[in-house]
Short mmCIF file of C-alpha atoms and ligand atoms in Angstrom, two decimals:
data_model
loop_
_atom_site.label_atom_id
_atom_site.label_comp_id
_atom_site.label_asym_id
_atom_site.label_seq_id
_atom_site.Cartn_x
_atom_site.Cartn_y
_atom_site.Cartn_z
CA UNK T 1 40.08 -21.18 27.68
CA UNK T 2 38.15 -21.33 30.81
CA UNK T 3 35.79 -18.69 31.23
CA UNK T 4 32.67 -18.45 34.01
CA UNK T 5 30.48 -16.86 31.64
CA UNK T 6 27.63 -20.04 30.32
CA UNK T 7 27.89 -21.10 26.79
CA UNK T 8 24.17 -19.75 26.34
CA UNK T 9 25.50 -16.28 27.37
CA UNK T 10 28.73 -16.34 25.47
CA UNK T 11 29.11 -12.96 22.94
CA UNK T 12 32.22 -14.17 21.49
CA UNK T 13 34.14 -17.47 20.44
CA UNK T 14 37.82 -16.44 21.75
CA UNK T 15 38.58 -12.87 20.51
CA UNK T 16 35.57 -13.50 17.51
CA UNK T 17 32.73 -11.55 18.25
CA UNK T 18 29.67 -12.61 17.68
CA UNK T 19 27.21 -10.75 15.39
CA UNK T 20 23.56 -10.10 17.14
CA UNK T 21 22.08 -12.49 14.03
CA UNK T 22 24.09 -15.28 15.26
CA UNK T 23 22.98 -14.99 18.91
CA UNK T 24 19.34 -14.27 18.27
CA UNK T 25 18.99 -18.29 17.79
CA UNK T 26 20.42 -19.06 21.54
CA UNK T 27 21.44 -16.31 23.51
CA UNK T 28 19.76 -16.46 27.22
CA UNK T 29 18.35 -19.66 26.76
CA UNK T 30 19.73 -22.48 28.45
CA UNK T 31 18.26 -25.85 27.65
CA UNK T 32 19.51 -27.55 30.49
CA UNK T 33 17.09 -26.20 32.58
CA UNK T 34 14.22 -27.13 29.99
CA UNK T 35 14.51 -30.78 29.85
CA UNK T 36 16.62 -30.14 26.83
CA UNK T 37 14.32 -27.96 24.73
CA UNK T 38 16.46 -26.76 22.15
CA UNK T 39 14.20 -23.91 21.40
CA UNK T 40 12.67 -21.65 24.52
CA UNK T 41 9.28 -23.25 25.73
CA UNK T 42 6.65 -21.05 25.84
CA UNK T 43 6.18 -20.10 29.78
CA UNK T 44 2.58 -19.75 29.96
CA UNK T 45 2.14 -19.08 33.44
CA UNK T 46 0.71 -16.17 35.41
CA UNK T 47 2.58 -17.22 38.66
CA UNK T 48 5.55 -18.94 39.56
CA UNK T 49 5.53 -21.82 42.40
CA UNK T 50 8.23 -21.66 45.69
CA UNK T 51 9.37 -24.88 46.83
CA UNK T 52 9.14 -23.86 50.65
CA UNK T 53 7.71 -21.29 52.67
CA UNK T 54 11.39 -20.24 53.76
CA UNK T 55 12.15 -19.34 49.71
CA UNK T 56 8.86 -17.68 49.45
CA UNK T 57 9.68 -15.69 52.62
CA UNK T 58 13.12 -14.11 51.92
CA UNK T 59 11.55 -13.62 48.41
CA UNK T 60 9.08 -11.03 50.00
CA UNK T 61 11.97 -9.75 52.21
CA UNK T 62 13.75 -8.97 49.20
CA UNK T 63 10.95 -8.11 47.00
CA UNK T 64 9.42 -5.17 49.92
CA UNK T 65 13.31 -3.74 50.68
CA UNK T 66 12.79 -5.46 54.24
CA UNK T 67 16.70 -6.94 53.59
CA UNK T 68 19.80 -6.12 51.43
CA UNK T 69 20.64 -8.83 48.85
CA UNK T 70 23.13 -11.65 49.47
CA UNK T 71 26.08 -11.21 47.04
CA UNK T 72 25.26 -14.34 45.28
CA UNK T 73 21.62 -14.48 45.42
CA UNK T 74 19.84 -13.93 41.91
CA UNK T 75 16.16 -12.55 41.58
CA UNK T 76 13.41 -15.00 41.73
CA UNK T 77 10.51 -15.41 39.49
CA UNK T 78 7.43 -14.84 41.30
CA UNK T 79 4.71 -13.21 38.91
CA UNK T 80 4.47 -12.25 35.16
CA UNK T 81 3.30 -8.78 35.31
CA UNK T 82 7.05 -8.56 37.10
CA UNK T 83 9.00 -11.38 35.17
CA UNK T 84 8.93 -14.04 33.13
CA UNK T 85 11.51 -16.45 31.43
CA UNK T 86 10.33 -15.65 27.93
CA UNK T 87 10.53 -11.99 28.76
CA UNK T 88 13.66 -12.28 30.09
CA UNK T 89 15.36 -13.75 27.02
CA UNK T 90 13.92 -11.62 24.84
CA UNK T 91 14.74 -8.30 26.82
CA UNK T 92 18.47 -10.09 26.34
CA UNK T 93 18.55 -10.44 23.03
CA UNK T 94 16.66 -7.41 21.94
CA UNK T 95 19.31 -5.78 23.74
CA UNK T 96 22.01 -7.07 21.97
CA UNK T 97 21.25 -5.18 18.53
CA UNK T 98 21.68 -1.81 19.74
CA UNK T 99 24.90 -3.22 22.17
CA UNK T 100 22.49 -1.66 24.98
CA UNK T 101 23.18 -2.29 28.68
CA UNK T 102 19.50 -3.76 29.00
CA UNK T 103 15.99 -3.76 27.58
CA UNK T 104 12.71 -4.29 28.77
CA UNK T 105 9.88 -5.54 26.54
CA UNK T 106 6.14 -3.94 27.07
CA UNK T 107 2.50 -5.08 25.92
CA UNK T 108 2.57 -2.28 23.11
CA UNK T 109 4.72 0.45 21.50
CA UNK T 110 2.51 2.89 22.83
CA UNK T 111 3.06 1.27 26.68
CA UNK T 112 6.99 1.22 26.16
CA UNK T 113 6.06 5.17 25.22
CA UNK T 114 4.03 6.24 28.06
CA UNK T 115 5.73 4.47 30.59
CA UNK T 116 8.88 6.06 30.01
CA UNK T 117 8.28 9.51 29.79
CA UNK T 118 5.66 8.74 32.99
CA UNK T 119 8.86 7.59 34.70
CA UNK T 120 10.88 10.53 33.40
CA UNK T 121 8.71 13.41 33.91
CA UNK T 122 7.73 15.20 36.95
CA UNK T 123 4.81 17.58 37.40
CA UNK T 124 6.64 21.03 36.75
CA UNK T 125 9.12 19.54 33.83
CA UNK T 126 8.97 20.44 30.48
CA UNK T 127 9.40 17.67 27.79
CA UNK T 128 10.60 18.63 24.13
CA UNK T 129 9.63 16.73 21.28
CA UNK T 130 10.25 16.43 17.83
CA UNK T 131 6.76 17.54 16.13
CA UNK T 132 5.31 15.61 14.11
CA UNK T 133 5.34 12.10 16.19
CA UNK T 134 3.13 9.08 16.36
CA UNK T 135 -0.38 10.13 16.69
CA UNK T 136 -0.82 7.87 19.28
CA UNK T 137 2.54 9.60 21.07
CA UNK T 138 1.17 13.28 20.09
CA UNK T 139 -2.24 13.03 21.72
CA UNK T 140 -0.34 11.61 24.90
CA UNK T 141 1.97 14.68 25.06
CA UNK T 142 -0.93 17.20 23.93
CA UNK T 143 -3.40 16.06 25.77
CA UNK T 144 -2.34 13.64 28.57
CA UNK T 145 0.95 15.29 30.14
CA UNK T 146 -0.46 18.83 30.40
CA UNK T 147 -3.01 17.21 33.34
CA UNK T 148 -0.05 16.23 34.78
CA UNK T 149 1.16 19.62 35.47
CA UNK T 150 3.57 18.61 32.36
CA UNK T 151 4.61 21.29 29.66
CA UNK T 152 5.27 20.19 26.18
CA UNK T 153 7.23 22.35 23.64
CA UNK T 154 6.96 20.91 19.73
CA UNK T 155 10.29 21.45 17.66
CA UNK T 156 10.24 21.44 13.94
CA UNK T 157 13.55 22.08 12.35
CA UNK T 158 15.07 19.06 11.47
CA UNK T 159 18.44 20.20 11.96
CA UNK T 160 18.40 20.82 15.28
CA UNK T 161 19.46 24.29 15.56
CA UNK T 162 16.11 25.88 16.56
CA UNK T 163 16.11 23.15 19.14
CA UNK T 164 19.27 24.12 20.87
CA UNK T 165 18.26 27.88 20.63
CA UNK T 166 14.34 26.98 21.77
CA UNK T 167 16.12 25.05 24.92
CA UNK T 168 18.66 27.63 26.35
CA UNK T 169 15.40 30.24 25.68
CA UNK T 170 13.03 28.03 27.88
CA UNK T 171 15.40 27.36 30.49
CA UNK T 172 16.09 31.08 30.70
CA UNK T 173 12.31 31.60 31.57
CA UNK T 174 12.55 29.04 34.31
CA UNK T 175 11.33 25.57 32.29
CA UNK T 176 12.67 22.65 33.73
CA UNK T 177 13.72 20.43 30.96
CA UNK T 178 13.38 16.82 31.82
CA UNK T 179 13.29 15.41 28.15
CA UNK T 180 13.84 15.82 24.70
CA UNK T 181 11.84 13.35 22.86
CA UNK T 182 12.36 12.34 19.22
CA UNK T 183 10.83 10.54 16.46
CA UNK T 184 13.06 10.20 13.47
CA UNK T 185 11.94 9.19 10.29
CA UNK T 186 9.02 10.76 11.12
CA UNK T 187 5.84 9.13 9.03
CA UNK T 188 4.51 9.76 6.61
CA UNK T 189 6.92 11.82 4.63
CA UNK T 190 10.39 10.50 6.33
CA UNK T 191 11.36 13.81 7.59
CA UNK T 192 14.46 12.96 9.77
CA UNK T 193 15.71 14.78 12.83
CA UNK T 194 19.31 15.13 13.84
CA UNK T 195 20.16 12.47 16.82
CA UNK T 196 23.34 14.01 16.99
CA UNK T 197 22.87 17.72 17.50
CA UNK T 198 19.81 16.95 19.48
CA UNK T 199 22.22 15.02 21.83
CA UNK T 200 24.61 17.97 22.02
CA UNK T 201 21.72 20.27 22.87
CA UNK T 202 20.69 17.75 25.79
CA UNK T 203 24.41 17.67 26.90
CA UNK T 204 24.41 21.81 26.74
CA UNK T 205 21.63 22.24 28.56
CA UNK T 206 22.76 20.05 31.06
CA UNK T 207 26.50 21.99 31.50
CA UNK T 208 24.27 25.38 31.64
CA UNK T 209 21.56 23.66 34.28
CA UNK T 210 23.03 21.35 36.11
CA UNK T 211 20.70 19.00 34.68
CA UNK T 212 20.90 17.09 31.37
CA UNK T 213 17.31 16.51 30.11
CA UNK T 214 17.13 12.39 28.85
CA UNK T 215 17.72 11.91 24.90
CA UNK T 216 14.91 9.24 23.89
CA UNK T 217 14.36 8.30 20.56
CA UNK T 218 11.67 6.46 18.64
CA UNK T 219 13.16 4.02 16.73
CA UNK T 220 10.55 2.09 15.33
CA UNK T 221 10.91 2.76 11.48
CA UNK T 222 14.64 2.18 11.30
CA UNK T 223 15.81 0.23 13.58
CA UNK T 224 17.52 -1.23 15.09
CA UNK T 225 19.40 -2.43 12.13
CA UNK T 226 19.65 0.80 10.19
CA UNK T 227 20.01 3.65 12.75
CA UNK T 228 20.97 2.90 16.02
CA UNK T 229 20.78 5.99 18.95
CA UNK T 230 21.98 4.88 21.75
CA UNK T 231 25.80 4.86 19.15
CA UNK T 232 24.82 8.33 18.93
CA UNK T 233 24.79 9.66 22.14
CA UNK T 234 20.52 9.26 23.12
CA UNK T 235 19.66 7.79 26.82
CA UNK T 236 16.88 5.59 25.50
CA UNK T 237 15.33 4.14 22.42
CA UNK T 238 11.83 3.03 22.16
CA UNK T 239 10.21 0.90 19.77
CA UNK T 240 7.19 -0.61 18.94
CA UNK T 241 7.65 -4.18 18.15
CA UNK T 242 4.71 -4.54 16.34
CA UNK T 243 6.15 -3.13 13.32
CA UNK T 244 9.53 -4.61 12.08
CA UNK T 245 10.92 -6.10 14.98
CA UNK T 246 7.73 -8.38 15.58
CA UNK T 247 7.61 -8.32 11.55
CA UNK T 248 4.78 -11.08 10.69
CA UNK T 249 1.90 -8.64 11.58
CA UNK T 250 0.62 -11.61 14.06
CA UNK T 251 1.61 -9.33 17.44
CA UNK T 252 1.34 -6.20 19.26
CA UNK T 253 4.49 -5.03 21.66
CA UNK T 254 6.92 -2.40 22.67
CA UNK T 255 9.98 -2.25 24.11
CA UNK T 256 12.88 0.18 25.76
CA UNK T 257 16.62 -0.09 25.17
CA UNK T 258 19.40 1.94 27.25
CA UNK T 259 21.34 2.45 30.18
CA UNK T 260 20.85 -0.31 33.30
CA UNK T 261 20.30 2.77 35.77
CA UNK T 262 17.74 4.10 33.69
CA UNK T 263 15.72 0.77 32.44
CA UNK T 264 15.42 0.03 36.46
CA UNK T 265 13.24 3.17 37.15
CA UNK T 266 11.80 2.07 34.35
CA UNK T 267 11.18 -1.02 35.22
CA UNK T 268 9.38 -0.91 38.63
CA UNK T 269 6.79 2.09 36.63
CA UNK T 270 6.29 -1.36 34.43
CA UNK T 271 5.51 -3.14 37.15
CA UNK T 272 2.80 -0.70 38.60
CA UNK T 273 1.21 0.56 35.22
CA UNK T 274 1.09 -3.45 33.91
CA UNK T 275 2.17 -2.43 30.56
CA UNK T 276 4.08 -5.84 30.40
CA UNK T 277 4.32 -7.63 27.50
CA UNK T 278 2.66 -10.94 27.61
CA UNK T 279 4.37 -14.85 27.63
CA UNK T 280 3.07 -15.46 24.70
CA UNK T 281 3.57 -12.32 22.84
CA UNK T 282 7.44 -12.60 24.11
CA UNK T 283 7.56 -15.66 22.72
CA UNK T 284 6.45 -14.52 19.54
CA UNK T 285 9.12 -11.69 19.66
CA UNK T 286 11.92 -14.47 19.99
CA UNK T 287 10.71 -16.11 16.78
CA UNK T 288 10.81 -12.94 14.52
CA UNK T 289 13.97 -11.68 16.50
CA UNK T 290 15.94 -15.03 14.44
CA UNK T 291 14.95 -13.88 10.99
CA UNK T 292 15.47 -9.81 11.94
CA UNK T 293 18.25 -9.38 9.77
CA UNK T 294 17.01 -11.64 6.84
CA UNK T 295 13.68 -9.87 6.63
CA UNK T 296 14.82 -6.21 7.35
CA UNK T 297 17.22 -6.50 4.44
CA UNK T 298 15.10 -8.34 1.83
CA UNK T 299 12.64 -5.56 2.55
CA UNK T 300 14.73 -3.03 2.47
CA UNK T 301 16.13 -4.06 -1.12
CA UNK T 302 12.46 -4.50 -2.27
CA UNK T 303 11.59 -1.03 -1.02
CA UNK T 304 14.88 0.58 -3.34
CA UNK T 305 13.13 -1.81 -6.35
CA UNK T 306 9.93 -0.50 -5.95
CA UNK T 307 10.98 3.17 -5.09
CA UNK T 308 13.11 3.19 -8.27
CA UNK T 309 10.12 2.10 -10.06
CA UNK T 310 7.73 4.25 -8.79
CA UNK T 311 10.06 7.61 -9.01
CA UNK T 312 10.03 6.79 -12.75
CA UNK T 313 6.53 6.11 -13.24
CA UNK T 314 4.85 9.34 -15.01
CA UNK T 315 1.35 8.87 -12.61
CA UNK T 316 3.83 9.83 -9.76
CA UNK T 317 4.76 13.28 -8.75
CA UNK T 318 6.84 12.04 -5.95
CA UNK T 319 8.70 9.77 -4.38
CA UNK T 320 9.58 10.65 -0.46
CA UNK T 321 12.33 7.99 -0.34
CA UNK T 322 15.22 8.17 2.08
CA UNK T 323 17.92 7.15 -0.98
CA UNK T 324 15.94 9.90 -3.18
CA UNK T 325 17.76 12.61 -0.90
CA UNK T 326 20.58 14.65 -3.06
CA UNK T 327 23.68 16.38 -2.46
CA UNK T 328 22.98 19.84 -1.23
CA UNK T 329 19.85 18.82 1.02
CA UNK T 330 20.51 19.06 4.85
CA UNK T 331 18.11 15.71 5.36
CA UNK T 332 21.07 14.14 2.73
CA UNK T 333 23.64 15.03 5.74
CA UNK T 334 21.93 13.69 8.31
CA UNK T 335 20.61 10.53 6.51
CA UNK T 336 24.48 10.23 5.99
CA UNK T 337 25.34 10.85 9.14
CA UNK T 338 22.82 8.82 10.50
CA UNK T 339 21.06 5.89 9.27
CA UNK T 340 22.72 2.73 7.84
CA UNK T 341 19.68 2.33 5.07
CA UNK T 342 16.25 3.38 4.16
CA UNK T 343 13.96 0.95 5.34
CA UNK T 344 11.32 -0.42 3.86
CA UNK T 345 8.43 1.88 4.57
CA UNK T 346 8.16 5.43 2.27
CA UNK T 347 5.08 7.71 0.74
CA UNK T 348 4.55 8.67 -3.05
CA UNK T 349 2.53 10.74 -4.34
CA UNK T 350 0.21 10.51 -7.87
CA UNK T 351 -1.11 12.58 -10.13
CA UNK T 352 -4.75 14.19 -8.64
CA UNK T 353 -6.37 13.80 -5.65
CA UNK T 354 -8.16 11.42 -3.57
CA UNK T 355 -10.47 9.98 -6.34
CA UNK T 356 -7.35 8.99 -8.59
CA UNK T 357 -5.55 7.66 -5.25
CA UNK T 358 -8.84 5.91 -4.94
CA UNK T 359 -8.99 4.35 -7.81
CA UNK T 360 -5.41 3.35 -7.32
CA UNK T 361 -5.67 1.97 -4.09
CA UNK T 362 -9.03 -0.14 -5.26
CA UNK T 363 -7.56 -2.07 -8.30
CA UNK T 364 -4.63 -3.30 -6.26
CA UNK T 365 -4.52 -7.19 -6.10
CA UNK T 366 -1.27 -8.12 -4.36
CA UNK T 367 -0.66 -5.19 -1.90
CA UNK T 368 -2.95 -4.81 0.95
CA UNK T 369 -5.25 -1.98 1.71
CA UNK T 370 -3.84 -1.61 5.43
CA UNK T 371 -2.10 0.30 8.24
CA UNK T 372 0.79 -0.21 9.59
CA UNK T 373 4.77 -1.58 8.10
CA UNK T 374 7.70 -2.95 8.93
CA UNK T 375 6.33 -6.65 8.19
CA UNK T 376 6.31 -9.32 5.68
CA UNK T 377 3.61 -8.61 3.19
CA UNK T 378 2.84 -5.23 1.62
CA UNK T 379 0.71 -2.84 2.72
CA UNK T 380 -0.52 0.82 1.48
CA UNK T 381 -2.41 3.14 3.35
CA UNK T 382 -3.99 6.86 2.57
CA UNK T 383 -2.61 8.80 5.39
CA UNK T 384 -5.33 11.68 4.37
CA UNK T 385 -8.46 9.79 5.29
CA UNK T 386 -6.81 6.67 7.05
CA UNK T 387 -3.89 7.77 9.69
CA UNK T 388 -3.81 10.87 10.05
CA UNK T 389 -7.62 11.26 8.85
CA UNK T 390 -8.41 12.90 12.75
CA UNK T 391 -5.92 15.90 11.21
CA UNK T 392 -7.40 19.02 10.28
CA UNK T 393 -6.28 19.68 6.19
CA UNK T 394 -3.97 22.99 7.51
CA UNK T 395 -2.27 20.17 10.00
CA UNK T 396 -2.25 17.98 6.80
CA UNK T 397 -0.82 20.36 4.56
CA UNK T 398 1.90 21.21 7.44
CA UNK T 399 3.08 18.10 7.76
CA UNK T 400 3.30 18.17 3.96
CA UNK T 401 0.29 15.78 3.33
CA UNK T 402 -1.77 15.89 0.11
CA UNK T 403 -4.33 14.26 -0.90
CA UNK T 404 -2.75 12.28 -3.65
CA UNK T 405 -0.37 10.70 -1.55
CA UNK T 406 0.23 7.00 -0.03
CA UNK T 407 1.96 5.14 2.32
CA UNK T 408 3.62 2.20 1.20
CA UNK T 409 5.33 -0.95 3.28
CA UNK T 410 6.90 -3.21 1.14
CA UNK T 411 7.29 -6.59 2.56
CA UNK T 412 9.70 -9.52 1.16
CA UNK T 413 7.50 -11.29 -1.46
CA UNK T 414 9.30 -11.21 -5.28
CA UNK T 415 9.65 -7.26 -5.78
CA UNK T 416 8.80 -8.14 -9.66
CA UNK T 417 5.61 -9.19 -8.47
CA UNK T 418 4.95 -5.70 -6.36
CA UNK T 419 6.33 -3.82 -9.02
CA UNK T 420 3.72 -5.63 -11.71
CA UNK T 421 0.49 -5.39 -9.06
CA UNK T 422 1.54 -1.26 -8.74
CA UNK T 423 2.07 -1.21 -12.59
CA UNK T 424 -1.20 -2.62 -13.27
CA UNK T 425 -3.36 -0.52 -11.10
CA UNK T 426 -1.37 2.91 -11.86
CA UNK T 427 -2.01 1.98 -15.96
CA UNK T 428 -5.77 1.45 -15.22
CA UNK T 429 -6.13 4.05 -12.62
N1 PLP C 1 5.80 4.68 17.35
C1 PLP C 1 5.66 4.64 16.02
C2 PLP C 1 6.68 5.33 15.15
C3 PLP C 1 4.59 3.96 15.44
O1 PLP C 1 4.48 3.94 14.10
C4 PLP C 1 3.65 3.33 16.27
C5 PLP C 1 2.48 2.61 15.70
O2 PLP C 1 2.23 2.67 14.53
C6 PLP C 1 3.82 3.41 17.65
C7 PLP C 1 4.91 4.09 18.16
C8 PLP C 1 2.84 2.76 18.60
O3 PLP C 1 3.07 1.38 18.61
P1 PLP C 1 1.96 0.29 19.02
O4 PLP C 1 0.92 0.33 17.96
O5 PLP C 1 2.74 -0.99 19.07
O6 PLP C 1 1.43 0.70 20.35
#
């Protein structure tokens, strides 16, 4: 079959399509036009060199709007703050696990974040958001939009209903609502909130307004292999890549997923604010992006292991674990509903307080006294004095955190090993 689109590009083999696993190994990288390279080089480069001053001319034409495009004229490569070959492919491929239109990759999660609701927001709007979020992503809308002229309104039922109802009743006093932002599980205690309805309440705003406020979603603890929101209805999804995308714990980076018409507003904000994520750090990206799928799902398994342990351990009170939801509970609908599987990332709680989470947390051998998940070793954290430690105890207890509780990421090692290093220091503890 002849077809014009390259082999390196190719989705399917005939009417096969190909799964985003398959593709992360090639897609967008041609090695013709790196003497062969099997793998993509490494582009370490700030700039990029024109061969005449004629090329670098109708570059800047382009580049300042002086002159439309010629039909068949593609995009240089002039600067990496703007573009690079590494970034490119991995914006491609990143793209290809949520079937998104395009992606753009940033330095951090927090970068991908900010620059989109910078790009989104106007002084007058009002954003929601799903409270509780990233600290990181609170303090941002709390304290950084607000200067902006900015209005944030937190949301807490997970269903979705008080959303819809908190909406219509701000847009009857005049708000403007630009966004609805979401962060679903949200950490430490998994707490999901409904995509769906949330979409639905974005699409009946916009029938009563005249303007339907952006859906973006936070998908950095399930995704993008176990809930995906653009399938759901949401505008964007935002990740940081530091966590299971980027997976080894050896890189910080962010990235944006969603419509092309969006991601090129987005894009040029990018540009300006330098949020970018590095050569190298792309690079880095396209190496975890081949094992995604292998390490998402061993993790994932060795999470259910050591969850299943742990909920029948008598030291532990409780296990906040996605597959621990029952019958009967909304957050059992939506999980249905909504996520594929439970990750790898979940809190417990034990018997006490801090000193006998303490005392836990110090006889560990195996599993790491650290923040942050989604990669290949284990880590724990006390969200009480560690994460959330700049929370005041009635936030704490709000968000339903107690001082006997911990944060666990379980990575891929042998889960009989994790499961013996947790047995250990629970029996001494
Ligand atoms: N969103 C979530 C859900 C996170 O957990 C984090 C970091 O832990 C971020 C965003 C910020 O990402 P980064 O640290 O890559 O800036």
């Amino acid at each position: 079959m002849i077809t014009s689109v390259p082999s390196h590009r190719r989705r399917s083999l005939g009417s096969h399509q190909l799964q985003p696993e398959t593709l992360m190994m090639g897609y967008g990288h041609d090695p013709a036009v790196a003497r062969g390279a099997l793998k993509c080089p490494l582009y370490q480069t700030a700039s990029f060199a024109f061969r005449t001053a004629e090329e670098a001319k109708a570059f800047f034409e382009l580049a300042y709007g002086l002159r439309e495009r010629a039909p068949d004229e593609e995009p240089r490569l002039v600067y990496s703050r703007i573009d690079n070959p590494n970034l490119q492919v991995l914006e491609e491929r990143l793209a290809l696990w949520e079937n998104a239109e395009s992606a753009l990759a940033f330095s951090s999660g927090m970068a991908a974040i900010t620059t989109a609701l910078l790009t989104f927001l106007r002084p007058g709007d009002t954003l929601l958001w799903s409270d509780p979020a990233y600290g990181g992503t609170e303090f941002f809308i709390e304290n950084v939009l607000p200067g902006l002229g900015i209005a944030a309104t937190g949301f807490t039922d997970h269903r979705g209903g008080q959303l819809q109802q908190q909406a219509l009743e701000a847009t009857q006093s005049g708000a403007r609502i630009a966004a609805i932002y979401l962060e679903t599980p949200a950490s430490p205690t998994n707490r999901l909130v409904d995509i769906a309805t949330c979409v639905a309440a974005a699409r009946t705003l916009g029938e009563t307004t005249g303007r339907k406020p952006l859906v973006i979603v936070d998908n950095t603890f399930l995704g993008p292999l176990w809930q995906q929101p653009l399938d759901l209805g949401a505008d964007l999804a935002v990740y940081s890549l530091t966590k299971c995308i980027g997976g080894h714990g050896d890189l910080v980076a962010g990235a944006c997923l969603g419509a092309r018409e969006h991601l090129v507003q987005l894009r040029s904000m990018r540009a300006v604010l330098g949020g970018v994520a590095d050569p190298h750090t792309a690079w880095l990206g396209l190496r975890s992006l081949e094992t995604l799928k292998l390490r998402m799902t061993a993790a994932m398994k060795n999470a259910q292991q050591v969850a299943d342990f742990l909920g029948d351990h008598p030291r532990v009170t409780r296990v906040h674990h996605l597959a621990f939801l029952r019958r009967g509970d909304p957050q059992y609908e939506v999980y249905r509903r909504q996520c594929k599987a439970a990750g790898s990332a979940f809190a417990f709680e034990i018997q006490g307080g801090e000193v006998e989470a303490f005392q836990f947390l110090n006889r560990l051998q195996l599993v790491k006294l650290a923040i942050g998940y989604g990669g290949t070793e284990s880590v724990i954290e006390h969200p009480a004095t560690m994460s959330l430690a700049d929370l005041t105890p009635e936030r704490q207890h709000e968000l339903g955190v107690t001082p006997g509780m911990l944060r666990l990421s379980v990575g891929i090692e042998h889960p009989d090993d994790l499961v013996a290093d947790l047995r250990q220091a629970l029996e001494e503890a």
